Coordinates of N, CA and C in Angstrom, one line a residue:
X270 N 15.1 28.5 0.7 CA 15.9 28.1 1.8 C 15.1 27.0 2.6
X271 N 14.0 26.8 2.7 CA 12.9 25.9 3.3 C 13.4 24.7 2.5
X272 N 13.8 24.8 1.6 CA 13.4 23.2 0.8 C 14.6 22.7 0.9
X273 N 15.9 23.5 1.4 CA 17.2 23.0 1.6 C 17.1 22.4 2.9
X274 N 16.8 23.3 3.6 CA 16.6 22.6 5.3 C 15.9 21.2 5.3
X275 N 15.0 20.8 4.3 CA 14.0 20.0 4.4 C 14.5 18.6 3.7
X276 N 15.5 19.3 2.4 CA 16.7 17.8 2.0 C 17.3 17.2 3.1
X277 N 17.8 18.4 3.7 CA 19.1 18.3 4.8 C 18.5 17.0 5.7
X278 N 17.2 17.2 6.0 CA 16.5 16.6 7.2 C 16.0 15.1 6.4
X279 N 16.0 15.3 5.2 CA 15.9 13.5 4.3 C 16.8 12.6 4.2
X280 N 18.0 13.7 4.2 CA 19.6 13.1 4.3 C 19.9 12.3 5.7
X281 N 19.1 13.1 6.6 CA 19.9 13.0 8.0 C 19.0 11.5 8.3
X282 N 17.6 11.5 7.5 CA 17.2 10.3 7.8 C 17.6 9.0 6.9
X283 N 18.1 9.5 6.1 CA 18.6 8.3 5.1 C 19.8 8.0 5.8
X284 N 21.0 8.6 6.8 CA 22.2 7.9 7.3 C 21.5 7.5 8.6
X285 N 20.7 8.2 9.4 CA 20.0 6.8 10.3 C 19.3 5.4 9.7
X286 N 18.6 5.3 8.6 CA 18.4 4.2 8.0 C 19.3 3.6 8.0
X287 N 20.3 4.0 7.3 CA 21.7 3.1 6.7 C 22.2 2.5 8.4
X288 N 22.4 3.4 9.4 CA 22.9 3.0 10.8 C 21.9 2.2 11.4
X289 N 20.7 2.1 11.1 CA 20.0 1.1 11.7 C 19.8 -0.1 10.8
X290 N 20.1 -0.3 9.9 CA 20.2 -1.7 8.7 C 21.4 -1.9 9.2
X291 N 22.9 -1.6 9.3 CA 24.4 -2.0 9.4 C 24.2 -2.3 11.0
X292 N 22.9 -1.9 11.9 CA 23.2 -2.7 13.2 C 22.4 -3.9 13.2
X293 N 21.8 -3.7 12.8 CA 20.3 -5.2 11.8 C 21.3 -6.3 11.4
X294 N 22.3 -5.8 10.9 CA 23.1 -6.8 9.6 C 23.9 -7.4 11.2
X295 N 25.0 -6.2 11.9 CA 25.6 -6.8 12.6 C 24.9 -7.8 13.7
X296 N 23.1 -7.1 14.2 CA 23.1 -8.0 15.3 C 23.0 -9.8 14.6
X297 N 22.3 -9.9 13.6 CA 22.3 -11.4 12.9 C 23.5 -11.9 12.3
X298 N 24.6 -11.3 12.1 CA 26.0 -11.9 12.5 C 26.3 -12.1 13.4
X299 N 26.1 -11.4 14.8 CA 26.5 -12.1 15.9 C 25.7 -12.9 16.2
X300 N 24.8 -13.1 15.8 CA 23.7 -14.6 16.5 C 23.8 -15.7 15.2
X301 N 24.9 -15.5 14.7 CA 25.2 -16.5 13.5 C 25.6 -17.6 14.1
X302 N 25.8 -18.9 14.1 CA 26.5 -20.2 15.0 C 28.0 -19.8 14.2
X303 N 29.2 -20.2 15.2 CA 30.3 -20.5 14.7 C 31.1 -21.5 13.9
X304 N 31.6 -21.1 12.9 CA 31.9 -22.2 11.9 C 30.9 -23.6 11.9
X305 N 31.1 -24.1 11.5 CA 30.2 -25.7 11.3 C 29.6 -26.0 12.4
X306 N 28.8 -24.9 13.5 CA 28.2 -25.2 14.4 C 26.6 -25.2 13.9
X307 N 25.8 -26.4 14.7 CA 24.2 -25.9 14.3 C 23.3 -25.6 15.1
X308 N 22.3 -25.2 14.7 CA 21.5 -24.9 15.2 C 19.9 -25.8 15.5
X309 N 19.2 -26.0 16.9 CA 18.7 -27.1 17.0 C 17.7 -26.1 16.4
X310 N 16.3 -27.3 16.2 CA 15.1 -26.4 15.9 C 13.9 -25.1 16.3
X311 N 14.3 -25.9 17.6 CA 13.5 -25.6 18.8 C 13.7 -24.1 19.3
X312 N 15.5 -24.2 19.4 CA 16.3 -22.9 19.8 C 15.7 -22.0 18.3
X313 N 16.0 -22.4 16.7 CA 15.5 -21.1 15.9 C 14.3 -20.9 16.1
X314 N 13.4 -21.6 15.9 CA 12.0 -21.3 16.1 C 11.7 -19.8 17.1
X315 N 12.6 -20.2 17.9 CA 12.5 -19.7 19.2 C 13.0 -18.1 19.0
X316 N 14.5 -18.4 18.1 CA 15.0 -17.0 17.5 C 14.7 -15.9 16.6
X317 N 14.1 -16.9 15.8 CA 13.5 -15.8 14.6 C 11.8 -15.9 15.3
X318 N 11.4 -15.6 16.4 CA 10.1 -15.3 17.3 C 8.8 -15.7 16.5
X319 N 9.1 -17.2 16.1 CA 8.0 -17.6 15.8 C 7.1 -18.4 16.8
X320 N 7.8 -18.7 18.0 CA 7.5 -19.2 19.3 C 7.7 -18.3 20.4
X321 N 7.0 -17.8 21.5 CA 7.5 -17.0 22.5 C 8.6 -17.6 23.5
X322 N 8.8 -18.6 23.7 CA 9.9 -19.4 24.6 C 10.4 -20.4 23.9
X323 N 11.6 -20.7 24.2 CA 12.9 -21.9 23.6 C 11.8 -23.6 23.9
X324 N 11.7 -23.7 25.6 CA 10.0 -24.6 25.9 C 9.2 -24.8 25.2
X325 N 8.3 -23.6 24.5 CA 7.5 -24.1 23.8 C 7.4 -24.2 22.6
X326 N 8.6 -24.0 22.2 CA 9.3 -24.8 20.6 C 9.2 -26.0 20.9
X327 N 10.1 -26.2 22.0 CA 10.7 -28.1 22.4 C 9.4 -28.7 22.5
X328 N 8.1 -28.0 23.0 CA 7.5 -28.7 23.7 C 6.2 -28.9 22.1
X329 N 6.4 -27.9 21.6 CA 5.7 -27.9 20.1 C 6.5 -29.4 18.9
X330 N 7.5 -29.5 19.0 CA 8.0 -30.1 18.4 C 7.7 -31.7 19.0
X331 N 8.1 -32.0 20.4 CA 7.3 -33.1 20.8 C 6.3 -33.7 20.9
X332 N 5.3 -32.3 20.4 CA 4.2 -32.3 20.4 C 3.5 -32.8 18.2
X333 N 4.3 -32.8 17.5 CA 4.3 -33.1 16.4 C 4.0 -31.4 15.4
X334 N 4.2 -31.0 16.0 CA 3.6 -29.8 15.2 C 4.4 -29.0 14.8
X335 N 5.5 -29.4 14.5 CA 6.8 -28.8 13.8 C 7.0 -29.9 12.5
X336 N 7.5 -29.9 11.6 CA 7.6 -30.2 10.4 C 8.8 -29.6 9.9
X337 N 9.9 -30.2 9.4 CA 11.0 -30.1 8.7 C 11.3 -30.2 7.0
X338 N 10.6 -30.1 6.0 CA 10.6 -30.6 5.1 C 9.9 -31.9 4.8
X339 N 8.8 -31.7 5.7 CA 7.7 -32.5 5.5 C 7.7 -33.5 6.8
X340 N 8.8 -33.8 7.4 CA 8.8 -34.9 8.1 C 8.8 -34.1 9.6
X341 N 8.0 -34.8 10.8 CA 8.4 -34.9 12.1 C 9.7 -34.3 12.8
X342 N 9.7 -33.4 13.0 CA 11.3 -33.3 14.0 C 11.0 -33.6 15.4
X343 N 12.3 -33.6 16.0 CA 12.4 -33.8 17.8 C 12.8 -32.5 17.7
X344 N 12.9 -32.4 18.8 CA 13.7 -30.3 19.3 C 15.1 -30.5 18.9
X345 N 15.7 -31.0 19.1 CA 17.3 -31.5 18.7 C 17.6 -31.0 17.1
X346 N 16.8 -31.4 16.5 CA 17.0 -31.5 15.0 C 17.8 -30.7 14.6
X347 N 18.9 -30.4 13.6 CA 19.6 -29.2 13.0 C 19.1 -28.7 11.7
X348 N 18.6 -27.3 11.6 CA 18.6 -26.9 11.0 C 19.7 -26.1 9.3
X349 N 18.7 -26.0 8.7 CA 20.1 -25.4 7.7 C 19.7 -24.6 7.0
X350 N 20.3 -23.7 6.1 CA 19.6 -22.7 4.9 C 18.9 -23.6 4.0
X351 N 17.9 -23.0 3.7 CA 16.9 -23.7 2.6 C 15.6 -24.8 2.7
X352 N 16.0 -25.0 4.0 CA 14.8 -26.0 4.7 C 13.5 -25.6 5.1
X353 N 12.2 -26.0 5.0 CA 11.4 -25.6 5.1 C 10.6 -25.8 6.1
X354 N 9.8 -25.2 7.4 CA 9.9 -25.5 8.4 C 8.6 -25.3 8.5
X355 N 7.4 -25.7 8.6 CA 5.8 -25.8 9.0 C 5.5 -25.8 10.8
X356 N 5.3 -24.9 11.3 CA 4.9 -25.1 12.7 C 3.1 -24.9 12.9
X357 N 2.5 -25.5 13.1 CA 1.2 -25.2 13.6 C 1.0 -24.8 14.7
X358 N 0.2 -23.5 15.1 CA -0.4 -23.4 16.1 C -2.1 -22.8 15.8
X359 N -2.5 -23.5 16.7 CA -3.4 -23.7 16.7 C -4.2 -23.6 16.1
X360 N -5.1 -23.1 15.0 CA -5.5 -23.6 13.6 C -4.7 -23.0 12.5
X361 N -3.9 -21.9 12.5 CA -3.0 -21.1 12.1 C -1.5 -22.5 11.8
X362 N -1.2 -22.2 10.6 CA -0.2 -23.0 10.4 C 0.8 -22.0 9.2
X363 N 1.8 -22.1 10.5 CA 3.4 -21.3 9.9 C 4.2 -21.9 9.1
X364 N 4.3 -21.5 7.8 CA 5.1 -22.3 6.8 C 6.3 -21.4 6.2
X365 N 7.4 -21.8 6.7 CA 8.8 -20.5 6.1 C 10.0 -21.2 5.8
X366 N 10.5 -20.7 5.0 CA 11.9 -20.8 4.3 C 12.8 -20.7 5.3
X367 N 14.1 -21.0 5.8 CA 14.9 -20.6 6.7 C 15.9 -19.9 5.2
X368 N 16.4 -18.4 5.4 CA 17.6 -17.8 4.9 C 18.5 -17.5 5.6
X369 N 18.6 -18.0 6.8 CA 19.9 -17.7 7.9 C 19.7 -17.7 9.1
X370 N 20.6 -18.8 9.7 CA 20.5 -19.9 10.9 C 21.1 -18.7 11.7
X371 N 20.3 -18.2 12.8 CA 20.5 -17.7 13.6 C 20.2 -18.7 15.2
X372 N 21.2 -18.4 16.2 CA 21.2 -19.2 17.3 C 20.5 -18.2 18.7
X373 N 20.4 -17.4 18.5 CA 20.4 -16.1 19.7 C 19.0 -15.7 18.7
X374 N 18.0 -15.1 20.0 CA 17.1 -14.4 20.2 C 17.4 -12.6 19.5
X375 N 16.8 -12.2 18.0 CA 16.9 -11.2 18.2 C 16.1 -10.2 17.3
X376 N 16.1 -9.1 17.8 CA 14.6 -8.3 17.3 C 13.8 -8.8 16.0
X377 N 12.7 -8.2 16.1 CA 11.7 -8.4 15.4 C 12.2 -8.1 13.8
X378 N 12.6 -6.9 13.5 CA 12.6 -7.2 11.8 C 14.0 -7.8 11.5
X379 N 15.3 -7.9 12.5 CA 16.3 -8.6 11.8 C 16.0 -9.9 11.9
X380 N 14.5 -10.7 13.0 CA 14.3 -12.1 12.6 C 13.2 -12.1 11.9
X381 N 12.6 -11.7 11.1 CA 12.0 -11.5 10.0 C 12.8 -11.5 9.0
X382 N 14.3 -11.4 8.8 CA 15.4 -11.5 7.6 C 15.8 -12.6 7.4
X383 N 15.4 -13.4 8.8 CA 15.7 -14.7 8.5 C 15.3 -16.0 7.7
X384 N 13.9 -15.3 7.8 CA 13.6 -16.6 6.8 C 12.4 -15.9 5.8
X385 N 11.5 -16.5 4.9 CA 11.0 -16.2 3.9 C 9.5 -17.0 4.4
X386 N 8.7 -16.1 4.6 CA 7.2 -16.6 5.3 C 6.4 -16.9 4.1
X387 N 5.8 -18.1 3.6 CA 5.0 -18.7 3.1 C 3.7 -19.0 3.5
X388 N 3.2 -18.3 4.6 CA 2.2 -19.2 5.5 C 1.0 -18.2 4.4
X389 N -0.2 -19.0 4.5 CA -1.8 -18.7 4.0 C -1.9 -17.5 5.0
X390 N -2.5 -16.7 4.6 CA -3.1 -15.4 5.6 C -3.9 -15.9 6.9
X391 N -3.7 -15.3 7.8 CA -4.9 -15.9 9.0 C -6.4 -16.0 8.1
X392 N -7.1 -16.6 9.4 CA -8.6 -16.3 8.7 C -9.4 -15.3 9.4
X393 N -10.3 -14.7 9.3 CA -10.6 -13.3 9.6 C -11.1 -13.9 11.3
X394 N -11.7 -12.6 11.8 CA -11.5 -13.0 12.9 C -13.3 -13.2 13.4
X395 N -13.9 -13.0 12.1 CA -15.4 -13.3 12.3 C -15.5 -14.8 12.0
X396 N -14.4 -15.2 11.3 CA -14.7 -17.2 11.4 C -14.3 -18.0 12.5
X397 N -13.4 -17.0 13.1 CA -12.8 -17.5 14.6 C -13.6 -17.4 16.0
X398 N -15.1 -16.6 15.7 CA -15.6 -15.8 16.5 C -15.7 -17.6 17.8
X399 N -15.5 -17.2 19.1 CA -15.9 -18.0 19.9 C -17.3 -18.4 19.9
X400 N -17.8 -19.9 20.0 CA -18.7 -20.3 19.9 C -19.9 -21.0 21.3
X401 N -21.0 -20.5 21.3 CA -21.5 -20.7 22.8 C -21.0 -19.7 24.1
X402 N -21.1 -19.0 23.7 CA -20.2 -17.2 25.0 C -21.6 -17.0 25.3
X403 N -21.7 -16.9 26.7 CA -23.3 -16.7 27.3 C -22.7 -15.0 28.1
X404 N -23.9 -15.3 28.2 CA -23.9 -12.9 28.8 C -23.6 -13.4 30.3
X405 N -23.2 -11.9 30.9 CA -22.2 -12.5 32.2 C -23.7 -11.8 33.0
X406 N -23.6 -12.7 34.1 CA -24.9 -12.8 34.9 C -25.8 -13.8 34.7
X407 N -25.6 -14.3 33.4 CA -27.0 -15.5 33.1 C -26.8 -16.6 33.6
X408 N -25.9 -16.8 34.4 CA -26.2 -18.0 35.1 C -25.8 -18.7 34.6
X409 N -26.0 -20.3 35.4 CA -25.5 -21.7 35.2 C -26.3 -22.1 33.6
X410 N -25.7 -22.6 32.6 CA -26.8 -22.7 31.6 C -27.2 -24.5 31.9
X411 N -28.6 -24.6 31.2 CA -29.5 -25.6 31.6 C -28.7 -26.6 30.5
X412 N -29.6 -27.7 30.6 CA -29.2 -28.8 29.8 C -29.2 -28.5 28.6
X413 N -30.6 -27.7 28.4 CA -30.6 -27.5 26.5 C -30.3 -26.5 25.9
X414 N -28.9 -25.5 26.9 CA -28.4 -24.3 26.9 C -27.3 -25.3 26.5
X415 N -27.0 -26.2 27.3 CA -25.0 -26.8 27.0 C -25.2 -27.6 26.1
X416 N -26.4 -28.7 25.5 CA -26.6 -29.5 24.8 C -26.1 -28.3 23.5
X417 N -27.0 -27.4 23.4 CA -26.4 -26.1 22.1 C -25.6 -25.6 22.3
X418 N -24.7 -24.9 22.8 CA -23.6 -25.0 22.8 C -22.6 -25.9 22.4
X419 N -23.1 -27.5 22.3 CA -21.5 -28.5 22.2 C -21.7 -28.6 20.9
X420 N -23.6 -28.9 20.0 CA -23.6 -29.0 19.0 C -23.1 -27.6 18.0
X421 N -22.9 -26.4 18.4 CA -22.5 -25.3 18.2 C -20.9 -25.1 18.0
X422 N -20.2 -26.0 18.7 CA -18.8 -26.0 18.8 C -18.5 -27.4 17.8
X423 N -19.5 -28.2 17.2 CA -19.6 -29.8 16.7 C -19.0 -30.6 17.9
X424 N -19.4 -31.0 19.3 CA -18.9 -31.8 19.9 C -19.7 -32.7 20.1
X425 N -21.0 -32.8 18.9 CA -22.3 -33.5 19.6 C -22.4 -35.1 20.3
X426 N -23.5 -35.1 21.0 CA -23.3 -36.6 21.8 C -23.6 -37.7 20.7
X427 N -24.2 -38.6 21.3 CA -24.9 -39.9 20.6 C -25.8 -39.9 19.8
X428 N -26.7 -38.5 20.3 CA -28.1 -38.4 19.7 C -28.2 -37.2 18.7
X429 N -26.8 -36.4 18.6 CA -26.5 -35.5 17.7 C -26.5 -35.4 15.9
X430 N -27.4 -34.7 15.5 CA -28.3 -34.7 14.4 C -26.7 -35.2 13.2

């Protein structure tokens, strides 16, 4: 009797699965554009949350760090199935397939259905470690505390080895 109760309860999660895929499907239908309408770049970026604001898509794209199929976009640009979209941020560079032009902002795994992620894995976070971090209390650092530090970050001056 235990192992019937215990289908019962596999069942009951397999028709919530199915009811939460069929609202997945529906919300990315409703954020589909209408007939031959498109979609700018700036706004998907923005939808499938590869950017936290619609601004700093626009402002990423002005900024050259959006890529369309290799070339430059403005924020305007229209998007379409199959295109390949490169956005850099900050040493991290996002490279993805678009599978479905969505216009509207919407959750996390139905905009993850949207497109097909290609990007290189981050890099660990021991190569990212911040470079020149002084202990809190030590004070103003001297000349040949910041002189190490810039050559530490590679910013060196004139006389930089």
């Amino acid at each position: 009797m235990a192992s019937e109760g215990a289908d019962v309860e596999r069942n009951d999660e397999k028709v919530d699965e199915s009811v939460d895929e069929e609202k997945a499907v529906a919300a990315a239908e409703a954020a589909r554009p209408a007939g031959g309408e498109s979609v700018r770049v700036d706004s998907w970026i923005w939808s499938v949350r590869l950017v936290k604001t619609r601004s700093a898509g626009a402002t990423a794209c002005r900024g050259g760090h959006v890529r369309v199929n290799g070339e430059r976009v403005k924020p305007a640009y229209a998007v379409r199935v199959g295109d390949e979209v490169r956005l850099r941020q900050g040493i991290r560079e996002r490279v993805v397939v678009v599978k479905r032009v969505i216009r509207k902002r919407v959750g996390a795994p139905v905009a993850a259905e949207c497109y097909v992620d290609n990007s290189p894995p981050p890099p660990p976070r021991e190569a990212i470690a911040p470079a020149g971090v002084r202990d809190r209390g030590a004070g103003r650092p001297t000349k040949r505390d910041r002189r190490e530090m810039e050559r530490l970050r590679g910013l060196g001056g004139p006389d930089s080895p």
